[in-house]
Coordinates of C-alpha atoms and ligand atoms in Angstrom, one line a residue:
X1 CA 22.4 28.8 -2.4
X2 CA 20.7 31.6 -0.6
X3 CA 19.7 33.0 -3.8
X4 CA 18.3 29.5 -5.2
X5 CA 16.3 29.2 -2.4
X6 CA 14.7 32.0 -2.6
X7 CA 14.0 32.5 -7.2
X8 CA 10.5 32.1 -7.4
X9 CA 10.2 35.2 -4.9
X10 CA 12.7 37.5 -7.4
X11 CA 10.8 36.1 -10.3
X12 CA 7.2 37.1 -8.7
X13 CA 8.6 41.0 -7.2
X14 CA 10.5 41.9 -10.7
X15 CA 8.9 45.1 -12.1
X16 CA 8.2 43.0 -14.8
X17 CA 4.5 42.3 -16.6
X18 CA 3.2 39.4 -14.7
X19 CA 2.3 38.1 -18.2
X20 CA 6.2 38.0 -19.0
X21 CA 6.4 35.6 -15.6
X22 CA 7.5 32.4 -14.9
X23 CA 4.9 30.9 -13.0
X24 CA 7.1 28.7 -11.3
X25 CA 10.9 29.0 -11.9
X26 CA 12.4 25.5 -12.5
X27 CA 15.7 24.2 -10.5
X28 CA 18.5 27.5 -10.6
X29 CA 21.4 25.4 -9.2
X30 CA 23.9 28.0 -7.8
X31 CA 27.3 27.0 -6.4
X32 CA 31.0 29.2 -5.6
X33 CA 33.9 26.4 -5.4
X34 CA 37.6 27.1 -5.2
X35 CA 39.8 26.3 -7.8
X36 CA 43.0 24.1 -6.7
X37 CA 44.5 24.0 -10.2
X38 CA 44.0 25.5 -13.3
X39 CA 44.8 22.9 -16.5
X40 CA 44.4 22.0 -20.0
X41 CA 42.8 25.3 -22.0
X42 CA 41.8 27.2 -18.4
X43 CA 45.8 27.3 -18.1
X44 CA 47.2 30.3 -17.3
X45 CA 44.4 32.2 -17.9
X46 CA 40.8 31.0 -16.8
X47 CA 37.1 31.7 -16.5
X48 CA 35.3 32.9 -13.6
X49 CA 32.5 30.8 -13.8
X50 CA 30.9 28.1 -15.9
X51 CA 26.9 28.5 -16.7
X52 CA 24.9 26.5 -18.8
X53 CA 22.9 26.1 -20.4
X54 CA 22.3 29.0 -23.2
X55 CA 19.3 28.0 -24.9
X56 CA 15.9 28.8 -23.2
X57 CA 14.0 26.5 -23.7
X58 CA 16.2 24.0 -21.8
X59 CA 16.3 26.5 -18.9
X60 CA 12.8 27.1 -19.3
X61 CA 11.8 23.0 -19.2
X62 CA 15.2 21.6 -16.9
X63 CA 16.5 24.9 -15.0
X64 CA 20.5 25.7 -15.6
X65 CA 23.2 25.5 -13.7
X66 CA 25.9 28.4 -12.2
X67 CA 29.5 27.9 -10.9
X68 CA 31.3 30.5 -9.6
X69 CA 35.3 30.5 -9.1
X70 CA 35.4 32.6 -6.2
X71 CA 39.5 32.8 -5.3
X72 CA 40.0 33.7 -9.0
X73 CA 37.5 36.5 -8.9
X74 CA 39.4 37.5 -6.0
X75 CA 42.6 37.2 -6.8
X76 CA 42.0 39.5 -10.0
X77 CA 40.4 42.2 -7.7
X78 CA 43.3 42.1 -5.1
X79 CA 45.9 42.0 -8.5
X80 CA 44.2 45.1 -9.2
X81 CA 44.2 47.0 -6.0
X82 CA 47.9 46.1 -5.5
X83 CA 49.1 48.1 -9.0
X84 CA 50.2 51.5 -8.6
X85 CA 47.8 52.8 -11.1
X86 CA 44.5 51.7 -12.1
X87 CA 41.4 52.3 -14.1
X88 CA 39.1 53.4 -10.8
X89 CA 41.4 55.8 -9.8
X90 CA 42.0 57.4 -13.4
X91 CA 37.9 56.7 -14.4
X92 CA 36.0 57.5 -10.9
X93 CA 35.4 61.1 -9.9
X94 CA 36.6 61.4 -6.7
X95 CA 38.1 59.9 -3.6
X96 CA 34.9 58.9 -2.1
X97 CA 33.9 56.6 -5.0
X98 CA 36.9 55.2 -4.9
X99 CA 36.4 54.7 -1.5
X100 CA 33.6 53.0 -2.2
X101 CA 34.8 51.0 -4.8
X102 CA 37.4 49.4 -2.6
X103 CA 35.1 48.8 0.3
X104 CA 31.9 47.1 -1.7
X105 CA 33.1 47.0 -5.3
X106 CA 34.0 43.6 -4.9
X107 CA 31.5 42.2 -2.6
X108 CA 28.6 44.0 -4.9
X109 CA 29.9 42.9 -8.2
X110 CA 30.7 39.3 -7.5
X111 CA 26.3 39.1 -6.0
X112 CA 25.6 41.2 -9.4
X113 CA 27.1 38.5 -11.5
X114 CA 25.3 35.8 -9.0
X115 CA 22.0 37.3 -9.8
X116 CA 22.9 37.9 -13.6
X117 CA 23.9 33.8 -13.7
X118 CA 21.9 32.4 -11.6
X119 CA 18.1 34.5 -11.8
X120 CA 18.3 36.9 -14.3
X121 CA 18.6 34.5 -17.3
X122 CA 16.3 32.2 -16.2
X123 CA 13.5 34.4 -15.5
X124 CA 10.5 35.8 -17.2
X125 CA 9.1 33.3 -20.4
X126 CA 8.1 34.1 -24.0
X127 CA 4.3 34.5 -24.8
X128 CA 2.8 31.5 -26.8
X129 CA 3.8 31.1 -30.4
X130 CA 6.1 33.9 -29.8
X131 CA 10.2 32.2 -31.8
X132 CA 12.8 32.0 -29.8
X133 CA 15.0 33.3 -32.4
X134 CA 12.5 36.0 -33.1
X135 CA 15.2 38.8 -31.8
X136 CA 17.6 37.7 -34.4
X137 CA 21.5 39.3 -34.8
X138 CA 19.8 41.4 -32.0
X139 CA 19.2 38.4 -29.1
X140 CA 22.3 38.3 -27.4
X141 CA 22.6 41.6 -26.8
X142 CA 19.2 42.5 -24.9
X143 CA 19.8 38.7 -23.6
X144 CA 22.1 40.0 -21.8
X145 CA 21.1 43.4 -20.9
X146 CA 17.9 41.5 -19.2
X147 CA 19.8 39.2 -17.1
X148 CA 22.4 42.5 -16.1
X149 CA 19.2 44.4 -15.5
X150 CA 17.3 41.8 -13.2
X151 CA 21.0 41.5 -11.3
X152 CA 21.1 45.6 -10.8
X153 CA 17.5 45.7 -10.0
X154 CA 18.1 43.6 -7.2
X155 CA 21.2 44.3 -6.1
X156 CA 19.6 47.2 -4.5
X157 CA 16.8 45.3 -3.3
X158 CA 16.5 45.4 0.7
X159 CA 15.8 41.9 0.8
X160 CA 19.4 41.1 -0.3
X161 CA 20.4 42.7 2.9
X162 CA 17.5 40.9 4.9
X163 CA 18.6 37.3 3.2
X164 CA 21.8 38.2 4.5
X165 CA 23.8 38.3 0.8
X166 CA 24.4 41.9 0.6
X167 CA 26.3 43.1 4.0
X168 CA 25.2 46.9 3.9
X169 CA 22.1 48.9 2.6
X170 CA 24.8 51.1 0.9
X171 CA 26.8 48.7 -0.7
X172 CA 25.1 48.3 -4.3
X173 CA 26.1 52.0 -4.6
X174 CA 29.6 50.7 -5.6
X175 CA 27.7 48.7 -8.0
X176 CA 25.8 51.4 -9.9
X177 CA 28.7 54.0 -10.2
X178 CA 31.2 51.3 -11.6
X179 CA 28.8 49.6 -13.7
X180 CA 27.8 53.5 -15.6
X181 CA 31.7 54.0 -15.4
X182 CA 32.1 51.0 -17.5
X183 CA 29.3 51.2 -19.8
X184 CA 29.3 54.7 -20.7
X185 CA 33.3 55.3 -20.8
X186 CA 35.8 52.6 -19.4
X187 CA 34.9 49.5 -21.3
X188 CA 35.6 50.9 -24.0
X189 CA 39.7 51.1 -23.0
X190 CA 39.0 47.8 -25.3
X191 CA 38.2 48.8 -28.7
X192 CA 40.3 49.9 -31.7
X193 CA 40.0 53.8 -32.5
X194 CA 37.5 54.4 -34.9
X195 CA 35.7 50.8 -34.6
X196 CA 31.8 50.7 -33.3
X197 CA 31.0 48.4 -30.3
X198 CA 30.1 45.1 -31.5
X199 CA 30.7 42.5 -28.3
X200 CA 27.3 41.7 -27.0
X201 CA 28.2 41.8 -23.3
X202 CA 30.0 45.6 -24.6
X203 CA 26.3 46.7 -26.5
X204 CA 24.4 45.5 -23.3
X205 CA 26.3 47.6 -20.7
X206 CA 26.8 50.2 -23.0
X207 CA 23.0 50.1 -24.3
X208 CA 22.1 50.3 -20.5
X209 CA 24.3 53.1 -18.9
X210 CA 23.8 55.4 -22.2
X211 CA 19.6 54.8 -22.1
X212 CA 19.7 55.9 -18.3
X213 CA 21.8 58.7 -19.0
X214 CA 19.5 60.0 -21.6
X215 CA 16.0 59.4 -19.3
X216 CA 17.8 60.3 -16.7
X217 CA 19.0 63.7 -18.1
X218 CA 16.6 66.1 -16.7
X219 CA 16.8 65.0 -13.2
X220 CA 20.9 65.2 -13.6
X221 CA 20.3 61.5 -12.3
X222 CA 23.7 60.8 -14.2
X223 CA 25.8 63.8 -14.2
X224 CA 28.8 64.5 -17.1
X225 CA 31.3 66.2 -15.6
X226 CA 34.9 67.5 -17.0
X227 CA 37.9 68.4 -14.8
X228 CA 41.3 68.8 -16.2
X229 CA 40.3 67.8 -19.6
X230 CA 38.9 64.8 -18.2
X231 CA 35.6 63.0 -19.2
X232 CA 33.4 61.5 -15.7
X233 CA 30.1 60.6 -15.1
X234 CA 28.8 60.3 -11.7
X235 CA 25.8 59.6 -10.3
X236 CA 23.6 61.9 -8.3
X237 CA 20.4 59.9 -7.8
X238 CA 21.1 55.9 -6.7
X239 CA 17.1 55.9 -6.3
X240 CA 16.2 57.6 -9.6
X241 CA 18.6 55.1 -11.4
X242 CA 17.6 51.9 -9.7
X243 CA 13.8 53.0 -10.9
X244 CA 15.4 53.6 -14.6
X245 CA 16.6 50.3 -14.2
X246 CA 13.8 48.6 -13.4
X247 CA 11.4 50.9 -16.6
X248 CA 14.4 49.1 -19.0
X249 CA 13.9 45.7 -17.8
X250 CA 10.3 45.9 -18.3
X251 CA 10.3 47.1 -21.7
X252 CA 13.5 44.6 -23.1
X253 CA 11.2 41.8 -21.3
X254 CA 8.5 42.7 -23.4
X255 CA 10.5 42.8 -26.3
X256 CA 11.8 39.4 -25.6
X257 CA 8.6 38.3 -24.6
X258 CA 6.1 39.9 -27.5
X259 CA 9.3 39.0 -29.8
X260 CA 9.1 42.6 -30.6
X261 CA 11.8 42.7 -33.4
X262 CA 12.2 46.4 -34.8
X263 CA 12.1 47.8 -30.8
X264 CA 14.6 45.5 -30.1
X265 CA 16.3 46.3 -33.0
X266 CA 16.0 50.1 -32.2
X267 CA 17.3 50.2 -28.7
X268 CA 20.4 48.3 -29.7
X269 CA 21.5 50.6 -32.5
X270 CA 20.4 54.1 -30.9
X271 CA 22.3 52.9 -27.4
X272 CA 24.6 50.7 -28.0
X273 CA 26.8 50.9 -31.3
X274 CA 28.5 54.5 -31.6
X275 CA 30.9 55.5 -29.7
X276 CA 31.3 58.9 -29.6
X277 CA 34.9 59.6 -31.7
X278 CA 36.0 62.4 -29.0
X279 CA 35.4 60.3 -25.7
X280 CA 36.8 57.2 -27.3
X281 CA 40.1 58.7 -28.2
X282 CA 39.9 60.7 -24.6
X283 CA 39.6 57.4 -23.6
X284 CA 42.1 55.1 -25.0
X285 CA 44.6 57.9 -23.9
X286 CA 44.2 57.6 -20.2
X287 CA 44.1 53.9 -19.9
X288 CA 47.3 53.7 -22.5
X289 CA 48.6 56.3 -19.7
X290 CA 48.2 54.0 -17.1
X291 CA 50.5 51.5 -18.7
X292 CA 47.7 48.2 -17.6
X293 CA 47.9 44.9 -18.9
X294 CA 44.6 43.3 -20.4
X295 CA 44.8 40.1 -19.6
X296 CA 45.8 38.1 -16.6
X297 CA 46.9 34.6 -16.1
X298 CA 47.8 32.1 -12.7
X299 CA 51.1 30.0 -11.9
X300 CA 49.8 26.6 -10.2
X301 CA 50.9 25.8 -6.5
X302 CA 52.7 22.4 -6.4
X303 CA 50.7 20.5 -4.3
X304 CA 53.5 18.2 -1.8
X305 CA 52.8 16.2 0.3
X306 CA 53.5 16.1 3.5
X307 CA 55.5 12.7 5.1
X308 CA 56.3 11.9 8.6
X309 CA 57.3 8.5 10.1
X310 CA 57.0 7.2 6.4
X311 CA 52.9 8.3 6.2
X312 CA 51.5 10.8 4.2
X313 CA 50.0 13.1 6.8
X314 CA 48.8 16.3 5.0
X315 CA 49.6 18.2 1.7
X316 CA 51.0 21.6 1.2
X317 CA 50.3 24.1 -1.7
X318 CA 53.9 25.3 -2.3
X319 CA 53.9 28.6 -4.6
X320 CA 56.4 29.9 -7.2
X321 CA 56.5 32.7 -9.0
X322 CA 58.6 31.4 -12.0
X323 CA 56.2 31.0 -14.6
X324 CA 58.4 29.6 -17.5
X325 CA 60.1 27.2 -15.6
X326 CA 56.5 25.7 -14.2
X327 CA 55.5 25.2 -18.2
X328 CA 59.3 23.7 -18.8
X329 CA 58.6 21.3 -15.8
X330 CA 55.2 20.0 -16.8
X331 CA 56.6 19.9 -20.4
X332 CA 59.6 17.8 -18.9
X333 CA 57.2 15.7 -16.3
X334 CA 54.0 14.9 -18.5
X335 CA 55.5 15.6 -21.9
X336 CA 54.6 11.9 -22.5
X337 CA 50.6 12.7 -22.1
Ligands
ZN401 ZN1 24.9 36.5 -19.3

């Protein structure tokens, strides 16, 4: 809500051309609801978050709308924190990232995504007469690298920490090592040996940690580092990157904006593609190691209610852990439906 309140101020600060600008950003509706049961399709496994719409030009002319499930996201980052191995202790570098990790990882994410959602689509507009399908097989890609860019741009921003959203100054660094983790190395845990990377949420974070690694290179602003065989990249410079950041944004929003086809075209396939054969099989290696699960799901409480002196007086969420007998008991129960 914070955030809402405040989008025509991100939209007029972003190190963006002002000519790329919305002038005034239309109605970002943001809202983080609890989810009491998960049914139909987003049963047992769900989305964290509904946002619509996709095309621009409705955002641009109505606004769009953002929902965030906020005890799913957290249950998945408690899930993960409670397995004996996982992919922050096997992918970060040291203890004090994952120290970090644990302490603002999930606090600094969950406002990334918020500002991905809820700003970072929305802003900036196309220059007259420019296509919206000008990008072509290219748009979702940079689509998205745009929106993750605005969110990582101001993630670090002190007025997150003034608006009262972020709790520390320090906390986006959680942010900024696990996203390059991800982009430039873990993410990848999730295709097959010998395939390129062709998800566009995959290109964008991949297209974004490898182009900062490369400008960054002379300033060791992302550093590769190998210990026991083992790939990491850490960063040195939280400063340096956040400016990197913010150079990338600028240029994909003129892209977007000029419908600038072949640059567009040329970021995606020198960043964001290839896979180097060597890390990927590195890799696939350690997270088949860690013996993970890729996907999650969630068993419904039973919500009963609670009777004294014949009345209805309060409900109670009543939780089991047998998974097959909850879908034999709704199949028994509702079977009819
Ligand atoms: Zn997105």
């Amino acid at each position: 809500e914070t955030l809402s309140a405040n989008a025509q101020w991100f939209e007029d600060n972003s190190p963006v051309d002002p000519r790329f600008k919305k002038k005034t950003v239309k109605g970002v509706s943001a809202k983080v609801i609890n989810a009491v049961c998960l049914s139909g399709d987003s049963y047992p496994s769900t989305p964290i978050g509904i946002n619509l719409p996709n095309a621009d030009w409705i955002r641009k002319e109505h606004g769009s709308k953002s929902v965030t499930i906020a005890n799913i996201t957290h249950t998945y980052d408690y899930a993960a924190q409670e397995m004996p191995t996982s992919t922050l202790a096997e992918f970060a570098y040291n203890k004090k990232e994952v120290e970090m990790a644990k302490k603002w990882g999930t606090i600094a994410d969950e406002i990334h995504t918020d500002l991905h959602e809820c700003l970072g689509h929305g802003s900036g507009q196309l220059l007259p007469g420019v296509s919206s399908t000008a990008m072509g097989e290219y748009a979702s890609a940079l689509e998205e690298a745009r929106a993750d860019l605005f969110g990582l741009y101001y993630t670090a921003d002190p007025k997150m920490v003034e608006l009262g959203i972020m709790p520390d100054p320090e906390a986006y660094k959680a942010e900024y090592a696990g996203y390059i983790r991800n982009g430039l190395m873990v993410q990848f845990t999730r295709v097959e040996p010998g395939r390129p990377n062709t998800e566009a949420h995959m290109q964008n974070r991949k297209l974004i940690a490898e182009w900062c690694y490369e400008k960054g290179a002379a300033d060791k602003v992302i550093e590769k580092k190998v210990r026991d065989g083992k790939t990491y990249f850490v960063v040195n410079d939280y400063k340096k990157l956040r400016a990197l950041f913010a150079e990338l944004l600028a240029e994909i929003q003129r892209i977007k904006s000029e419908g600038d086809y072949e640059a567009g075209k040329n970021l995606i396939e020198t960043y964001a593609v290839h896979i180097d054969p060597e890390l990927h099989k590195e890799v696939l290696e350690r997270y088949k190691a860690l013996n993970l699960k890729p996907y999650g799901g969630f068993i419904n409480p039973d919500i009963v209610p609670v009777v004294k002196d014949g009345k209805v007086v309060d409900y109670e969420a009543v939780y089991t852990d047998d998974y097959l007998g909850q879908m034999l008991k709704y199949g028994k129960e509702y079977g009819t439906l």
